[in-house]
Short mmCIF file of C-alpha atoms in Angstrom, two decimals:
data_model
loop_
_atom_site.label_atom_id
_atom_site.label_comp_id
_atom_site.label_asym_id
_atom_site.label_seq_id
_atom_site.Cartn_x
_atom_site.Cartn_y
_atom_site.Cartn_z
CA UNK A 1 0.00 0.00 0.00
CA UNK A 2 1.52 3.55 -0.70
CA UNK A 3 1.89 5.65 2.11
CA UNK A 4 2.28 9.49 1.91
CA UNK A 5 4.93 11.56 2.98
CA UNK A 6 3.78 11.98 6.83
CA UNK A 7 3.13 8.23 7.17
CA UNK A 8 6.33 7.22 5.59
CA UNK A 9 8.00 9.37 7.80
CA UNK A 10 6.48 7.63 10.87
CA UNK A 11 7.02 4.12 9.11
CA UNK A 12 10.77 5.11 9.09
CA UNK A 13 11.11 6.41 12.90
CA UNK A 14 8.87 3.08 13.83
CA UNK A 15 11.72 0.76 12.32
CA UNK A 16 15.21 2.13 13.30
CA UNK A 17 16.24 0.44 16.46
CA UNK A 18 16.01 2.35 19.98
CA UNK A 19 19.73 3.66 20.68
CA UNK A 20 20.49 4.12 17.47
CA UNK A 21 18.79 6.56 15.27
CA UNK A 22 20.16 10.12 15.15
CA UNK A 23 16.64 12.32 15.61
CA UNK A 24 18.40 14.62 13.00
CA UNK A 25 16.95 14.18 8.87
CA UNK A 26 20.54 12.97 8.43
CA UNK A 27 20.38 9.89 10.66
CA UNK A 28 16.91 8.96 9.27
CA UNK A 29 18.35 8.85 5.54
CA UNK A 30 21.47 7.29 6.66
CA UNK A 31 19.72 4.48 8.22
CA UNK A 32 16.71 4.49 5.98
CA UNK A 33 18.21 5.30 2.78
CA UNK A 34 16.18 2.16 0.87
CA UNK A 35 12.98 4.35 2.02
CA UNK A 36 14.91 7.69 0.96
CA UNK A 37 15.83 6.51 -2.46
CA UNK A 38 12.31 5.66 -3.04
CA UNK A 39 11.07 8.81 -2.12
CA UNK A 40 13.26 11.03 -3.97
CA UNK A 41 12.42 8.22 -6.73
CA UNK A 42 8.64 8.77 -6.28
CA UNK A 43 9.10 12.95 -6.17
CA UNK A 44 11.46 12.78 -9.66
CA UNK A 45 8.88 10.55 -11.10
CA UNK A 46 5.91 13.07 -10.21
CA UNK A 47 4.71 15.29 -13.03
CA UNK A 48 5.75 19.05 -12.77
CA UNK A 49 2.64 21.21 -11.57
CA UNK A 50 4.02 24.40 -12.75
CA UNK A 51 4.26 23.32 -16.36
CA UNK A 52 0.51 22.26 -17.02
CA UNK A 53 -1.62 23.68 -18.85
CA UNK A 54 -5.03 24.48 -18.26
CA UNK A 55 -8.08 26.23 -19.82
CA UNK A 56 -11.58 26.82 -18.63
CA UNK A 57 -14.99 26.66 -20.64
CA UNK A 58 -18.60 26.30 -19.74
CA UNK A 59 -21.52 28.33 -18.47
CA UNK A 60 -21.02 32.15 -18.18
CA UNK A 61 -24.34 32.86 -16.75
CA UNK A 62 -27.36 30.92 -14.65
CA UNK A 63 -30.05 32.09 -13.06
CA UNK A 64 -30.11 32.23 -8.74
CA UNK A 65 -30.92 28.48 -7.74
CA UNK A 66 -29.86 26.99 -10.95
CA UNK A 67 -26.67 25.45 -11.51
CA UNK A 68 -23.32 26.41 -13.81
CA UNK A 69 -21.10 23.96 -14.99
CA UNK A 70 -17.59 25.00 -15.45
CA UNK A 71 -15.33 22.67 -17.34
CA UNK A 72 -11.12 23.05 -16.27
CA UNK A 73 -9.11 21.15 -19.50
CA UNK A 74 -5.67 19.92 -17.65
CA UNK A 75 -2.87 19.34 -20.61
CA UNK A 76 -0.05 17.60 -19.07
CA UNK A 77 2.84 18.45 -21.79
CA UNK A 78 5.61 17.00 -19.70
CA UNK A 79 7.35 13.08 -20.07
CA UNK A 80 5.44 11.63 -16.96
CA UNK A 81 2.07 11.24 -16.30
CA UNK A 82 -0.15 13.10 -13.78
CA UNK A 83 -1.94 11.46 -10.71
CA UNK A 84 -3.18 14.28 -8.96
CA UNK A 85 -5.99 16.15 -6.27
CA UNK A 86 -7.09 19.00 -8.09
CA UNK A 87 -9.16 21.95 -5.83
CA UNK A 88 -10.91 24.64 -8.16
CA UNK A 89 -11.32 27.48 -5.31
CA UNK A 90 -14.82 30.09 -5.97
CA UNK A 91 -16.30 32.29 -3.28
CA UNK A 92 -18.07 30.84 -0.71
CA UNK A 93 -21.67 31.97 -2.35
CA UNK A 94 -20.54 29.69 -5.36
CA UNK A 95 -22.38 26.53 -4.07
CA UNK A 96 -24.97 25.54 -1.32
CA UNK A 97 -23.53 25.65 2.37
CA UNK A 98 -21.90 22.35 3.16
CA UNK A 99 -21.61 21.36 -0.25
CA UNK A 100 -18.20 23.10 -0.99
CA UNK A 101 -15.54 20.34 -0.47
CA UNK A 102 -17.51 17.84 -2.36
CA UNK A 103 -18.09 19.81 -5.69
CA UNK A 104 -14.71 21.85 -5.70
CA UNK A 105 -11.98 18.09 -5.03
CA UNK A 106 -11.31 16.30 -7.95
CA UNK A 107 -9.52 13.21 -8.76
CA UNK A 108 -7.78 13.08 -12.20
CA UNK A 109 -5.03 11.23 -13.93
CA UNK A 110 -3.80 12.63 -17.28
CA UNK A 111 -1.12 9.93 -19.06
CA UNK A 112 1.97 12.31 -20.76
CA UNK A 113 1.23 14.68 -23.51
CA UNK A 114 -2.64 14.18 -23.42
CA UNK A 115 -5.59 16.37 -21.64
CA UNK A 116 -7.98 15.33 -19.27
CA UNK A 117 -11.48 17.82 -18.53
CA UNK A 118 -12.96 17.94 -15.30
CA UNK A 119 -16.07 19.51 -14.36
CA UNK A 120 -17.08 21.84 -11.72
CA UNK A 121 -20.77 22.20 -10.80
CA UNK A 122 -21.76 25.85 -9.03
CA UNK A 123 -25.18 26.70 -7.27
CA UNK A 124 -24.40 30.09 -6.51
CA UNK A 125 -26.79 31.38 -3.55
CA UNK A 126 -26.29 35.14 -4.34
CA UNK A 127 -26.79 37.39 -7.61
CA UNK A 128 -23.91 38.89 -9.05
CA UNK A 129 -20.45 37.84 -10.50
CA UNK A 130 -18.83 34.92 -9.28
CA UNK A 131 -14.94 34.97 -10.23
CA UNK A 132 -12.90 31.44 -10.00
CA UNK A 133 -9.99 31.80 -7.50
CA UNK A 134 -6.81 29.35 -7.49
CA UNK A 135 -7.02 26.19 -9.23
CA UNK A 136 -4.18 24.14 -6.80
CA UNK A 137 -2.97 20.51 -8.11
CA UNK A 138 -1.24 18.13 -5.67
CA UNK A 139 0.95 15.59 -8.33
CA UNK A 140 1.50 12.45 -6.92
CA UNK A 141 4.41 9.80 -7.40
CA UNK A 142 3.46 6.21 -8.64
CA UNK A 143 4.48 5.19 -4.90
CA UNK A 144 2.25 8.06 -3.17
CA UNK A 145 5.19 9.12 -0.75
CA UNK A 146 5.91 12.77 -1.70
CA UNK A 147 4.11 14.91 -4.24
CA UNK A 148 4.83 18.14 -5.89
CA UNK A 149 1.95 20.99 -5.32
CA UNK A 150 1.26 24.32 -6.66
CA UNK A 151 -1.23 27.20 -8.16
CA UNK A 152 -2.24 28.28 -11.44
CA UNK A 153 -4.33 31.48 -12.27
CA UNK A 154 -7.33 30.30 -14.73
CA UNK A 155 -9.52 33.26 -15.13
CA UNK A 156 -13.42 32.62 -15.70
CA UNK A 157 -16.43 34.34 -14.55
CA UNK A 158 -20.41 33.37 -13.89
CA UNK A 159 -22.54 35.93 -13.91
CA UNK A 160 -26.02 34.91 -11.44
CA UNK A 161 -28.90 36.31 -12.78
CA UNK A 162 -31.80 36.79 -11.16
CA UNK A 163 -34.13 34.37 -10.96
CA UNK A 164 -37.68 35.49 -12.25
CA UNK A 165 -39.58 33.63 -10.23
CA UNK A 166 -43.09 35.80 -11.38
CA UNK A 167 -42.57 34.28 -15.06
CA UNK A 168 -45.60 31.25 -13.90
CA UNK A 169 -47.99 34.48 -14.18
CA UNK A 170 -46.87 35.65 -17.29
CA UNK A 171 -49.58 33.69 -19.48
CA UNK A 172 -52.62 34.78 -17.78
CA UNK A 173 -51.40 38.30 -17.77
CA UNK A 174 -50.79 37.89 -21.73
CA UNK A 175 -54.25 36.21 -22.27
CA UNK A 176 -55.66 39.34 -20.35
CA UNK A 177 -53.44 41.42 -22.61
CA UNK A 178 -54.99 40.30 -25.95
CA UNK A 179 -58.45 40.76 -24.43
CA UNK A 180 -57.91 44.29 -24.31
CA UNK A 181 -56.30 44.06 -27.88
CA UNK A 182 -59.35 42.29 -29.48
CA UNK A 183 -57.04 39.43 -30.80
CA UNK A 184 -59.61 36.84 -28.68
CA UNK A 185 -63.31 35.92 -28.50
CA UNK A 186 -63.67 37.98 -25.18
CA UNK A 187 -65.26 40.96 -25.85
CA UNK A 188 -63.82 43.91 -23.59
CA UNK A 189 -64.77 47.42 -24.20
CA UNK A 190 -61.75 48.97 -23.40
CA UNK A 191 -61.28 52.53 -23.55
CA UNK A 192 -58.13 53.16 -25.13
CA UNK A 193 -57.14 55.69 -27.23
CA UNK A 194 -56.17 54.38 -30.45
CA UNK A 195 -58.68 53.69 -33.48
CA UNK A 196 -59.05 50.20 -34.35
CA UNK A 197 -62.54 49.89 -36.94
CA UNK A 198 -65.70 50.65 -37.05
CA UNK A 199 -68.64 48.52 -36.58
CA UNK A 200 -72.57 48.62 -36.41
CA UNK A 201 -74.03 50.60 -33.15
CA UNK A 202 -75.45 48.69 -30.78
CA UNK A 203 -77.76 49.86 -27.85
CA UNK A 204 -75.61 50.83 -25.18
CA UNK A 205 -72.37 52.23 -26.99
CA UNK A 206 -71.17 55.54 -26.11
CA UNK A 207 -72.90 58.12 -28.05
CA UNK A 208 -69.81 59.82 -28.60
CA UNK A 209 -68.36 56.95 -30.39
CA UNK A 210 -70.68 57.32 -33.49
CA UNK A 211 -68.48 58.40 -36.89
CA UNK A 212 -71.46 60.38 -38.52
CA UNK A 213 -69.01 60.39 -42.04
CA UNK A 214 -68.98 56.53 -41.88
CA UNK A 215 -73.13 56.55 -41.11
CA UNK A 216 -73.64 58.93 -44.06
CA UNK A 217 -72.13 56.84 -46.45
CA UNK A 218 -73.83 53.70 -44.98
CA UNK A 219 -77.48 52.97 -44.13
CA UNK A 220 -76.42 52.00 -40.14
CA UNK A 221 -74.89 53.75 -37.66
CA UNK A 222 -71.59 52.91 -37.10
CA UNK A 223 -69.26 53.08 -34.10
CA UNK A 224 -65.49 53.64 -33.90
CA UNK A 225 -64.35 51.10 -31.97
CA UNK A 226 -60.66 51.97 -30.00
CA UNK A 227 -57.79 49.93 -28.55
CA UNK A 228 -55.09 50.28 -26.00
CA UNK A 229 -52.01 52.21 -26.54
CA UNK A 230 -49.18 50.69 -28.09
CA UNK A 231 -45.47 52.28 -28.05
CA UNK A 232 -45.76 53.64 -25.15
CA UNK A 233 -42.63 54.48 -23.20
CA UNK A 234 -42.30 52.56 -19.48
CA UNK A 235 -39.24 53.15 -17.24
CA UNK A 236 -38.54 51.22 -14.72
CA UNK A 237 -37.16 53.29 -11.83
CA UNK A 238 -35.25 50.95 -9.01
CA UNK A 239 -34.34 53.01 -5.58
CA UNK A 240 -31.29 50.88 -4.31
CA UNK A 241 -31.17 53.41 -1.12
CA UNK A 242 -30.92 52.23 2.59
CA UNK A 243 -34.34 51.04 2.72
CA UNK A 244 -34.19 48.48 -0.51
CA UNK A 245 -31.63 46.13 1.31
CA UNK A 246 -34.42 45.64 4.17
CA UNK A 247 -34.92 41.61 4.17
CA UNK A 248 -38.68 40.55 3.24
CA UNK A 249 -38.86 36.88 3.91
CA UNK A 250 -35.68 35.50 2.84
CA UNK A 251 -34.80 38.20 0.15
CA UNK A 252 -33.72 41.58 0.00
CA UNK A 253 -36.62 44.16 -1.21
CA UNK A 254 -34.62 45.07 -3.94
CA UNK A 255 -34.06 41.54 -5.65
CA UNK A 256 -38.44 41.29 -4.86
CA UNK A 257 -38.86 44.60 -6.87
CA UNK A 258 -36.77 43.19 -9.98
CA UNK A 259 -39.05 40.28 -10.16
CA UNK A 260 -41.76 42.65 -10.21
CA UNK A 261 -40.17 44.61 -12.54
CA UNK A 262 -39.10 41.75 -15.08
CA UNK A 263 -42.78 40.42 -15.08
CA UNK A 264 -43.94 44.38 -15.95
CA UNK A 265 -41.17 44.37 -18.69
CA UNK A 266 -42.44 41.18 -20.10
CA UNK A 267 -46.22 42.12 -20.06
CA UNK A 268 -44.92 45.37 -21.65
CA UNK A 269 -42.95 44.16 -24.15
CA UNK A 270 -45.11 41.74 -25.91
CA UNK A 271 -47.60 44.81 -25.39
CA UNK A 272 -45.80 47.13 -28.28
CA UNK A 273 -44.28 49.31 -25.33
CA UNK A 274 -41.00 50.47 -25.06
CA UNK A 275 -39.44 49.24 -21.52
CA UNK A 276 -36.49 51.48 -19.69
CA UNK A 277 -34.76 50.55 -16.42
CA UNK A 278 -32.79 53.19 -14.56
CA UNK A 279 -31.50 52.22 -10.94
CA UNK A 280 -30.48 55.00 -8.59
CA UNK A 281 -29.41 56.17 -4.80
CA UNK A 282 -27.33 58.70 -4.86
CA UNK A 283 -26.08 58.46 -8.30
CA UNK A 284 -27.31 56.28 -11.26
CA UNK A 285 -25.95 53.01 -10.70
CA UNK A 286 -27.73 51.05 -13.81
CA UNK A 287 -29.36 53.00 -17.02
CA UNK A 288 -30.92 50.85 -19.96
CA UNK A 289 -32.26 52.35 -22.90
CA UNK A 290 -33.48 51.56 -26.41
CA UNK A 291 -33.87 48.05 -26.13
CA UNK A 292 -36.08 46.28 -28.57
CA UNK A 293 -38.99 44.17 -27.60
CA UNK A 294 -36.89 40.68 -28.09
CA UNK A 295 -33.38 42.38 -26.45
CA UNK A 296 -35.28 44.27 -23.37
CA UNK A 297 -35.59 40.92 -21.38
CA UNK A 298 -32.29 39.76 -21.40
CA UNK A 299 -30.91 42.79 -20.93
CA UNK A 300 -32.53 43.88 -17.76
CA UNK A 301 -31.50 40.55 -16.53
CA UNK A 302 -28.17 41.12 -17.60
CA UNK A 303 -28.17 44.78 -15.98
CA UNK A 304 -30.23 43.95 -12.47
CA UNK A 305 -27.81 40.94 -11.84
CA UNK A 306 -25.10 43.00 -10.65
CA UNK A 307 -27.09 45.82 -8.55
CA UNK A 308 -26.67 45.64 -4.46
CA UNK A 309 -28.41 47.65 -2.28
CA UNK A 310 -26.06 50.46 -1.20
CA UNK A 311 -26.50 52.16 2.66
CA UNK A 312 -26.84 55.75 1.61
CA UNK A 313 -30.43 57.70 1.86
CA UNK A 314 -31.59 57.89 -1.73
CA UNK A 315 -31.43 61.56 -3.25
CA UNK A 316 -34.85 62.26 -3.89
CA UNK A 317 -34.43 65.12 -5.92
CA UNK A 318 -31.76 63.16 -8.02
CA UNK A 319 -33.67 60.75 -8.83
CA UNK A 320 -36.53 63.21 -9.99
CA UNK A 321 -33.99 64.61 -11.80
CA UNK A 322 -32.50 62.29 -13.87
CA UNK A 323 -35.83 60.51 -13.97
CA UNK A 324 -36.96 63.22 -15.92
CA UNK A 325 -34.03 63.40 -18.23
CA UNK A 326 -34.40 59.53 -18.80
CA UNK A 327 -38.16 59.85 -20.34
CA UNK A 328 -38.18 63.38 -22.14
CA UNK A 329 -42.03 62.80 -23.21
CA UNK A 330 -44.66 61.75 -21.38
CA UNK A 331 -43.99 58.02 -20.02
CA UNK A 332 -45.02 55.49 -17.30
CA UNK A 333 -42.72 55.72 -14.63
CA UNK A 334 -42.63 52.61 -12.22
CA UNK A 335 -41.10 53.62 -9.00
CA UNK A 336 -40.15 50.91 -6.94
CA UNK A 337 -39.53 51.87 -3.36
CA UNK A 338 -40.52 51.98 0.18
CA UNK A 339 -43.70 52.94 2.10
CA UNK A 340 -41.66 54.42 5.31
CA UNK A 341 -42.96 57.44 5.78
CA UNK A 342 -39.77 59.65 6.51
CA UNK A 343 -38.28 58.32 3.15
CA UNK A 344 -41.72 59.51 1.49
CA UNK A 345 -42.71 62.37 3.05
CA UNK A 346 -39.19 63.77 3.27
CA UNK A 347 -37.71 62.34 -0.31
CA UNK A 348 -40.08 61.65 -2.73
CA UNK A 349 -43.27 63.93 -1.71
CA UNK A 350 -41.52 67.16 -2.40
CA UNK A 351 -40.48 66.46 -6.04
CA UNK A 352 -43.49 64.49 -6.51
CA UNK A 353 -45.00 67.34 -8.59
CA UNK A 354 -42.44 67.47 -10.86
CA UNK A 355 -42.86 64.03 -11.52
CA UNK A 356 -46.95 63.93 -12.13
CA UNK A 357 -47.08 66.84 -14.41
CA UNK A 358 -45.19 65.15 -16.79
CA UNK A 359 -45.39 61.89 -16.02
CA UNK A 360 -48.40 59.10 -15.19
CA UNK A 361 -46.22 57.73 -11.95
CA UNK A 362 -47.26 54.45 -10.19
CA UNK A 363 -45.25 53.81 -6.64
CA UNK A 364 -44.82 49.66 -6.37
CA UNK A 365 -43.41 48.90 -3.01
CA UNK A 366 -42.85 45.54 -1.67
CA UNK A 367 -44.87 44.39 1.86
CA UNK A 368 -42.89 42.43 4.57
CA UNK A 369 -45.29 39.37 4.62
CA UNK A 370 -43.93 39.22 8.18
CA UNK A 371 -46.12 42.41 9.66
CA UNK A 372 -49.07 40.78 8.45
CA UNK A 373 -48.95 37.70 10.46
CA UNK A 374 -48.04 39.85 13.26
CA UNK A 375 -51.15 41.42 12.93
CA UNK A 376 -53.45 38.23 13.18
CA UNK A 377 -51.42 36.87 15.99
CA UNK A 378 -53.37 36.58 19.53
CA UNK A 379 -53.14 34.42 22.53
CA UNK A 380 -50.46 35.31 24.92
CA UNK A 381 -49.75 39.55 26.53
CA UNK A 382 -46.21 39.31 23.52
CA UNK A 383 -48.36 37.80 20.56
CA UNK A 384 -51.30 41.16 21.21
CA UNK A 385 -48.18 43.84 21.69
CA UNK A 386 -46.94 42.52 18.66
CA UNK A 387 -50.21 42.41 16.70
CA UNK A 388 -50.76 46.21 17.72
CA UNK A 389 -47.30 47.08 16.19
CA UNK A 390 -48.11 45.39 13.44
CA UNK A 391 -51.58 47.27 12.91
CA UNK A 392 -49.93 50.70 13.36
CA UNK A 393 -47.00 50.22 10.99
CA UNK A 394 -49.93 48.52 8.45
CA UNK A 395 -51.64 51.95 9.47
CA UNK A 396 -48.49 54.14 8.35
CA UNK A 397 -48.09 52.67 4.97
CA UNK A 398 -52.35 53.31 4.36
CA UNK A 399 -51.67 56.56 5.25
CA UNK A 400 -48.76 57.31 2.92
CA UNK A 401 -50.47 55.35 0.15
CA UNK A 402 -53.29 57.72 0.46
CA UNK A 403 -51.02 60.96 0.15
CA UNK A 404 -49.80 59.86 -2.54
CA UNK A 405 -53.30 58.83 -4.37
CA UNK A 406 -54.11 62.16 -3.60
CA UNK A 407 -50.98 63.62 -5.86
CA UNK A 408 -52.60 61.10 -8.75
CA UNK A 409 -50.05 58.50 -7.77
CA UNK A 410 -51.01 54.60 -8.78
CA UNK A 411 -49.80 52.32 -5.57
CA UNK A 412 -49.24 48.77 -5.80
CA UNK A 413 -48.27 47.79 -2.18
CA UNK A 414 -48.31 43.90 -1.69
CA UNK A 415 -45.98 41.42 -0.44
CA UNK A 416 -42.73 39.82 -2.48
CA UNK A 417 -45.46 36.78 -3.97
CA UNK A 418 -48.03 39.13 -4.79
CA UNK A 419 -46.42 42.31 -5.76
CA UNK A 420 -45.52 40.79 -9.34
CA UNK A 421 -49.66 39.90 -11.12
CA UNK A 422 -50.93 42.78 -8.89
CA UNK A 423 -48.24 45.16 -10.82
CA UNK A 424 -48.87 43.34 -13.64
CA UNK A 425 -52.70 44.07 -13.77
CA UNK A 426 -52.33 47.87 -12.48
CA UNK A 427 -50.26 48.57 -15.74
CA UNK A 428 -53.34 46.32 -17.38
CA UNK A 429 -56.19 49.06 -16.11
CA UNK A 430 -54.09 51.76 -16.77
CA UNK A 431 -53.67 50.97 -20.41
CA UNK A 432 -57.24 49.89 -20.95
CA UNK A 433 -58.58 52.88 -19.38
CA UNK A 434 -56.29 54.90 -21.87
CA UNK A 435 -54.00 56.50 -19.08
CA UNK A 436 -50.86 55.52 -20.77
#
């Protein structure tokens, strides 16, 4: 059986004689120098670690909770084949806790002047980029006693997307969506703004509907008959301030506004609308314009996979600012942010003007589920104390949901599971009711 380095060690102290071994190295060798031959034998035969060669290929992207397979190619140019540990180091958030040392250790053996691929499987649990650290081979002699060890540098990055988790509503939304186009049987009498035909009157039409050129020339009355919007401009506004890196269930708010967001942009997009995305605290930390309907997906993936919250209090008048110079004609403008009223009534009420008089704005804020099982919970003096915190912060948010109703504000305030279709069908009303 081959023994390593540490256990041939204590193989050679076990054998030499009491009284006569010399505790020095030199006394070891001298009396063991069968066992030192064979390791400087085993460490010659060894292949070099410095001089392989090694290349990486794979996934550059998954989405949070789905894996990445990386593949590391190992070219072993030298005389003497490789029998070696290999350890391909990522960040910690790379895999699933305690899985680590089990996906990261291989085992290969690449015979001389040939390549040999191993794979490395990732389940990152954060969004983001994920950058491979030191690859670090252990090369083992055909006897196992000594072994040669070192580093290599092999560059390689996976991008974690997030993971649009709201995508299971996206049908229904889109069979609502060509309701209020007229592309089903469903009849919906929307009240859009854009002329689609005309058609017989029937009792019950709006009056002011009737195209008296079209009844002249016919012997019936006819009726114009209209359709929502399309190309309409929608921007996405993201507040990464302070109060977006709150935790709502096991999530920050901010990763349970993008899903919101990336069902809206979806809806949207298959809608004929033109989707934006700006993100923004104290400076604009993501801006995405001009995307076409088939690129605007993947690129607000792309762009929302690398935002963190950041601790600074978001400038409100900033973000009015450059919200305004990011949709120069009258747009939808999606704010995603909190209901705390200092943030509101000291940020965003001020330069809420400036916002409605150009803009149709709808606030989307996400709902810790957690307040609202405070509030239901009774039985013991903690459980009612809690339940009447719970009421008075649900109390709050009314409140500042009402002030701003009462600028002409849309609010969407739900928690992370329901924020998505009820976002999705606010945009829905406003469009059929020809607010857009």
């Amino acid at each position: 059986m081959a023994l390593t380095g540490r256990a041939a060690l204590i193989a050679a102290l076990a054998s030499v004689p009491v009284g006569v071994w010399d505790p020095s190295w030199t006394g070891i060798l001298a009396v063991n120098a069968p066992l030192a031959v064979a390791c400087a034998c085993d460490f010659a035969l060894a292949a070099p670690v410095r001089r392989l060669g090694l290349t990486r290929s794979g996934d550059a992207s998954a989405r949070l909770g789905e894996t990445a397979d990386v593949t590391l190619t190992v070219s072993n140019p030298s005389g003497r084949p490789l029998r070696a540990r290999l350890r391909d180091a990522w960040p910690p958030s790379s895999w699933q806790p305690g899985t680590e040392t089990a996906a990261s250790r291989h085992s290969l053996t690449v015979p001389a002047g040939e390549r040999r691929r191993v794979t490395t499987r990732l389940r990152p649990t954060r969004r983001g980029d994920r950058h491979a650290d030191r690859v670090t081979i252990r090369s083992y002699g055909p006897l196992g006693l000594l072994t040669r060890q070192g580093t290599h540098r092999v560059p390689w990055t996976v991008r974690v997307l997030p993971p649009f988790t709201s995508r299971k509503h996206l049908p229904s939304k889109l069979s609502r969506l060509r309701e209020l186009d007229g592309r089903t049987s469903v009849l919906t009498r929307g009240e859009g703004t854009e002329f689609d035909s005309l058609r017989e009157y029937v009792p019950g039409d709006d009056t002011r509907s009737i195209d008296w050129r079209a009844t002249a020339r016919h012997s019936t009355v006819a009726v114009r008959t209209w359709r929502p919007e399309r190309d309409r401009h929608i921007l996405l506004v993201l507040d990464t301030g302070r109060t977006s890196a709150g935790r709502v269930g096991d999530v920050p708010r901010l990763d349970a506004a993008m899903d919101a967001a990336l069902l809206l942009a979806a809806l949207a997009s298959r809608a004929g609308d033109r989707v934006d995305l700006l993100a923004y605290d104290r400076r604009v930390r993501a801006l995405l314009q001009g995307r076409t309907a088939g690129d605007v997906l993947p690129s607000l993936v792309n762009a929302m996979a690398t935002l963190e919250p950041e601790l600074v209090e978001t400038d409100a008048r900033g973000l009015a600012a450059t919200t305004i110079r990011s949709a120069p004609r009258r747009s939808l403008v999606v704010l995603f942010t909190t209901l705390d009223a200092a943030p509101i009534e000291e940020g965003l009420l001020p330069v809420l003007p400036q916002l409605t008089q150009r803009h149709t704005v709808l606030v989307a804020s996400v709902a810790d589920p957690h307040v609202s099982r405070m509030a239901q919970a009774r039985g013991h003096t903690d459980a009612v104390y809690e339940a009447a915190a719970a009421a008075q912060a649900q109390s709050e948010r009314r409140q500042i949901a009402d002030q701003l109703r009462r600028h002409g504000v849309t609010v969407v305030d739900a928690t992370p599971d329901e924020l998505p279709p009820a976002l999705a069908d606010a945009y829905l009303e406003l469009k059929a009711a020809g607010r857009l």
